[in-house]
Tab-separated table of C-alpha atoms in Angstrom:
chain	number	residue	atom	x	y	z
A	1	PHE	CA	79.313	-108.255	46.719
A	2	ALA	CA	76.994	-105.450	45.077
A	3	ASP	CA	78.002	-104.865	41.151
A	4	TYR	CA	77.926	-108.503	40.983
A	5	ARG	CA	73.854	-109.450	42.610
A	6	LYS	CA	72.990	-105.527	40.413
A	7	PHE	CA	74.751	-108.029	37.642
A	8	MET	CA	72.389	-111.562	38.130
A	9	ASP	CA	69.500	-108.790	38.523
A	10	ARG	CA	69.172	-107.735	35.265
A	11	GLY	CA	67.592	-110.993	34.642
A	12	ASN	CA	69.750	-111.300	31.193
A	13	VAL	CA	72.262	-113.755	32.673
A	14	ILE	CA	69.892	-116.236	34.607
A	15	ASP	CA	68.107	-116.292	30.914
A	16	LEU	CA	70.957	-117.148	29.491
A	17	ALA	CA	71.848	-120.045	31.588
A	18	VAL	CA	68.808	-121.304	31.865
A	19	ALA	CA	68.437	-121.412	27.788
A	20	VAL	CA	71.828	-122.973	27.676
A	21	VAL	CA	70.597	-126.360	30.807
A	22	ILE	CA	67.194	-126.699	28.347
A	23	GLY	CA	69.129	-126.302	24.677
A	24	ALA	CA	71.133	-128.980	26.413
A	25	ALA	CA	68.083	-131.526	27.487
A	26	PHE	CA	66.953	-130.249	23.960
A	27	THR	CA	69.421	-131.062	22.057
A	28	SER	CA	69.220	-134.659	23.764
A	29	ILE	CA	65.548	-134.481	23.284
A	30	VAL	CA	66.195	-133.115	19.593
A	31	THR	CA	68.884	-136.422	17.754
A	32	SER	CA	65.789	-139.043	19.995
A	33	LEU	CA	63.964	-137.964	16.976
A	34	VAL	CA	66.027	-137.894	14.277
A	35	ASN	CA	68.093	-140.899	14.307
A	36	ASP	CA	65.096	-142.780	16.211
A	37	ILE	CA	61.754	-142.172	14.065
A	38	ILE	CA	62.803	-139.576	10.753
A	39	THR	CA	66.380	-141.690	9.930
A	40	PRO	CA	64.968	-145.168	9.818
A	41	ILE	CA	61.643	-143.794	7.376
A	42	ILE	CA	64.343	-142.634	5.310
A	43	ALA	CA	65.933	-145.672	5.778
A	44	LEU	CA	63.030	-147.693	4.428
A	45	ALA	CA	63.278	-144.588	1.082
A	46	SER	CA	67.055	-145.511	0.973
A	47	GLY	CA	67.551	-148.666	1.322
A	48	LYS	CA	69.624	-147.644	4.644
A	49	ASN	CA	70.938	-145.055	6.682
A	50	LEU	CA	71.834	-141.967	5.192
A	51	GLU	CA	73.988	-140.764	7.113
A	52	GLU	CA	76.200	-144.156	5.481
A	53	ASN	CA	75.514	-143.299	1.827
A	54	PHE	CA	79.166	-142.177	1.230
A	55	ILE	CA	81.209	-141.870	-2.623
A	56	ILE	CA	85.101	-143.186	-2.229
A	57	LEU	CA	87.160	-141.051	-3.554
A	58	ARG	CA	90.449	-143.279	-3.336
A	59	ARG	CA	90.924	-146.024	-2.790
A	60	SER	CA	93.146	-147.645	0.299
A	61	ASN	CA	97.081	-149.164	-1.359
A	62	ASN	CA	95.755	-151.659	0.963
A	63	GLU	CA	93.086	-153.340	-0.422
A	64	THR	CA	92.782	-157.315	1.002
A	65	ILE	CA	90.245	-157.715	-1.790
A	66	PRO	CA	90.926	-155.427	-4.890
A	67	GLY	CA	87.313	-153.458	-5.265
A	68	GLU	CA	85.990	-153.898	-2.676
A	69	HIS	CA	82.109	-152.780	-1.532
A	70	TYR	CA	82.021	-151.149	1.995
A	71	THR	CA	78.856	-151.918	3.689
A	72	THR	CA	79.699	-148.508	6.233
A	73	ARG	CA	81.934	-145.931	5.946
A	74	ALA	CA	83.827	-146.844	9.140
A	75	GLN	CA	84.387	-149.801	7.059
A	76	ALA	CA	85.808	-147.573	3.606
A	77	GLN	CA	87.638	-145.315	6.335
A	78	ALA	CA	89.529	-148.192	8.219
A	79	SER	CA	90.031	-150.040	5.527
A	80	GLY	CA	91.820	-146.623	4.919
A	81	ALA	CA	89.595	-145.500	1.476
A	82	VAL	CA	88.860	-141.406	0.966
A	83	THR	CA	85.847	-141.175	1.383
A	84	TRP	CA	83.202	-138.315	0.558
A	85	ASN	CA	80.399	-138.620	4.173
A	86	TRP	CA	77.070	-136.630	1.815
A	87	GLY	CA	74.412	-139.580	3.191
A	88	ASN	CA	76.027	-137.624	6.171
A	89	PHE	CA	76.444	-133.556	5.710
A	90	ILE	CA	72.300	-134.428	4.381
A	91	GLN	CA	71.601	-135.670	7.864
A	92	THR	CA	73.104	-132.869	10.131
A	93	VAL	CA	71.439	-130.533	7.995
A	94	ILE	CA	68.052	-132.117	8.427
A	95	ASN	CA	69.053	-131.734	12.555
A	96	PHE	CA	69.903	-128.428	12.019
A	97	PHE	CA	66.006	-127.521	10.273
A	98	ILE	CA	63.950	-129.118	12.838
A	99	VAL	CA	66.420	-127.806	16.122
A	100	SER	CA	65.941	-125.321	14.191
A	101	ALA	CA	61.820	-125.043	13.994
A	102	CYS	CA	61.633	-126.460	17.091
A	103	VAL	CA	62.972	-123.881	18.890
A	104	PHE	CA	61.416	-122.083	16.509
A	105	LEU	CA	57.596	-123.587	18.149
A	106	ILE	CA	59.090	-122.832	21.863
A	107	VAL	CA	60.117	-119.061	21.220
A	108	LYS	CA	56.431	-118.565	19.500
A	109	PHE	CA	53.854	-120.424	22.605
A	110	TYR	CA	55.968	-118.147	25.574
A	111	GLN	CA	55.066	-114.295	23.598
A	112	MET	CA	52.212	-116.691	23.559
A	113	SER	CA	51.568	-117.872	27.380
A	114	ARG	CA	52.817	-114.244	27.720
A	115	ASN	CA	51.162	-112.615	25.399
A	116	VAL	CA	52.350	-108.787	27.184
A	117	LYS	CA	51.559	-105.989	25.060
A	118	THR	CA	53.640	-102.777	24.644
A	119	GLU	CA	52.924	-99.276	25.002
A	120	VAL	CA	53.934	-98.198	21.932
A	121	THR	CA	55.338	-94.491	22.248
A	122	GLU	CA	57.082	-93.702	18.850
A	123	LYS	CA	56.775	-93.159	15.548
A	124	LYS	CA	57.924	-93.170	11.679
A	125	CYS	CA	57.710	-90.249	9.962
A	126	ASP	CA	56.011	-90.521	6.812
A	127	TYR	CA	58.464	-88.502	5.056
A	128	CYS	CA	61.672	-88.814	6.673
A	129	LEU	CA	61.611	-91.731	7.982
A	130	LYS	CA	63.215	-90.911	10.975
A	131	THR	CA	62.092	-91.837	14.489
A	132	ILE	CA	59.883	-88.930	16.124
A	133	PRO	CA	57.806	-89.006	18.962
A	134	LEU	CA	54.350	-90.949	19.314
A	135	ASN	CA	52.378	-87.269	20.692
A	136	CYS	CA	53.912	-85.405	17.839
A	137	VAL	CA	52.040	-83.151	14.845
A	138	ARG	CA	54.737	-81.653	13.302
A	139	CYS	CA	58.311	-83.360	12.353
A	140	PRO	CA	61.368	-81.561	14.553
A	141	GLU	CA	63.367	-83.359	11.599
A	142	CYS	CA	61.729	-82.211	7.815
A	143	THR	CA	59.102	-79.807	9.732
A	144	THR	CA	56.389	-81.717	7.822
A	145	TRP	CA	53.301	-81.852	9.260
A	146	LEU	CA	51.446	-84.735	10.358
A	147	ASP	CA	48.169	-83.826	11.676
A	148	PHE	CA	46.623	-82.990	8.927
A	149	ASP	CA	43.631	-81.817	11.545
A	150	ALA	CA	46.153	-79.389	13.499
A	151	CYS	CA	47.671	-78.227	10.340
A	152	ALA	CA	44.398	-76.528	9.436
A	153	LYS	CA	43.583	-75.475	12.702
A	154	VAL	CA	47.173	-73.588	12.536
A	155	ALA	CA	47.121	-72.076	9.185
A	156	SER	CA	43.390	-70.413	10.279
A	157	LEU	CA	44.551	-68.661	13.099
A	158	GLU	CA	47.316	-67.240	10.682
A	159	ARG	CA	44.631	-66.288	8.382
A	160	SER	CA	42.569	-64.322	10.790
A	161	ALA	CA	45.502	-63.036	12.485
A	162	ALA	CA	45.958	-61.064	9.326
A	163	THR	CA	43.116	-60.265	8.463
A	164	ALA	CA	41.625	-58.856	11.985
A	165	VAL	CA	41.383	-55.104	12.245
A	166	PRO	CA	44.725	-54.199	14.423
A	167	VAL	CA	43.808	-53.141	17.642
A	168	THR	CA	43.469	-49.048	18.166
A	169	THR	CA	45.800	-47.082	20.700
A	170	THR	CA	44.778	-43.448	21.810
A	171	PRO	CA	46.649	-41.014	20.591
A	172	PHE	CA	50.267	-40.140	20.902
A	173	VAL	CA	48.806	-36.522	21.573
A	174	ASP	CA	47.205	-37.961	24.674
A	175	TYR	CA	50.297	-38.974	26.422
A	176	PRO	CA	52.615	-36.054	28.280
A	177	ALA	CA	54.845	-34.186	25.551
A	178	PRO	CA	58.571	-35.768	25.841
A	179	ALA	CA	60.565	-32.510	27.117
A	180	GLY	CA	61.502	-30.356	23.942
A	181	ASP	CA	59.744	-28.417	21.263
A	182	PHE	CA	56.251	-31.047	21.164
A	183	GLN	CA	54.713	-29.161	18.019
A	184	SER	CA	57.495	-29.536	15.901
A	185	THR	CA	58.073	-33.189	16.924
A	186	GLN	CA	54.733	-34.024	15.732
A	187	ALA	CA	55.173	-31.490	12.919
A	188	SER	CA	57.957	-33.943	11.929
A	189	LEU	CA	55.907	-37.030	12.130
A	190	GLY	CA	52.790	-35.750	9.348
A	191	ARG	CA	50.589	-35.566	12.496
A	192	PHE	CA	49.403	-31.940	12.579
């Protein structure tokens, strides 16, 4: 039961269930919009409902009246004629675009109402296009400097380190003499 509860608490399952229920209700609204509002307007232009536009590809062999004219798809298919229902296809495409536009508007409205700003923690390197942490000064992938101020600081430090006067230490002779002949060791090193 604990695993099931953890699964349900993730949120994705609840969101999906709500989406299915709302989608089913939304489908009936969009179907009514198309059938009751948009289709009659299109029917005014074409003279009949859009989905009733068809072409007879082959007439049936048992026609009672030769060359009979069918006014609906149902009449043509009932008599055994083979029809190409181009009006129904166009109506289905129109339905799809109306549904997708409505879903798009609902999602946009939902996103605007939430107004949630996410914190950006990563960026892309301008040169290798790899994802790197936001506060990187140098790309770990291609080693390109991303912050030119930091690059200038490092270059300045490197220049000052190269030109700095080395710190002198006390001469070697001040240290205790090693075991052995001190004079010959110093002479071989060129100190005497």
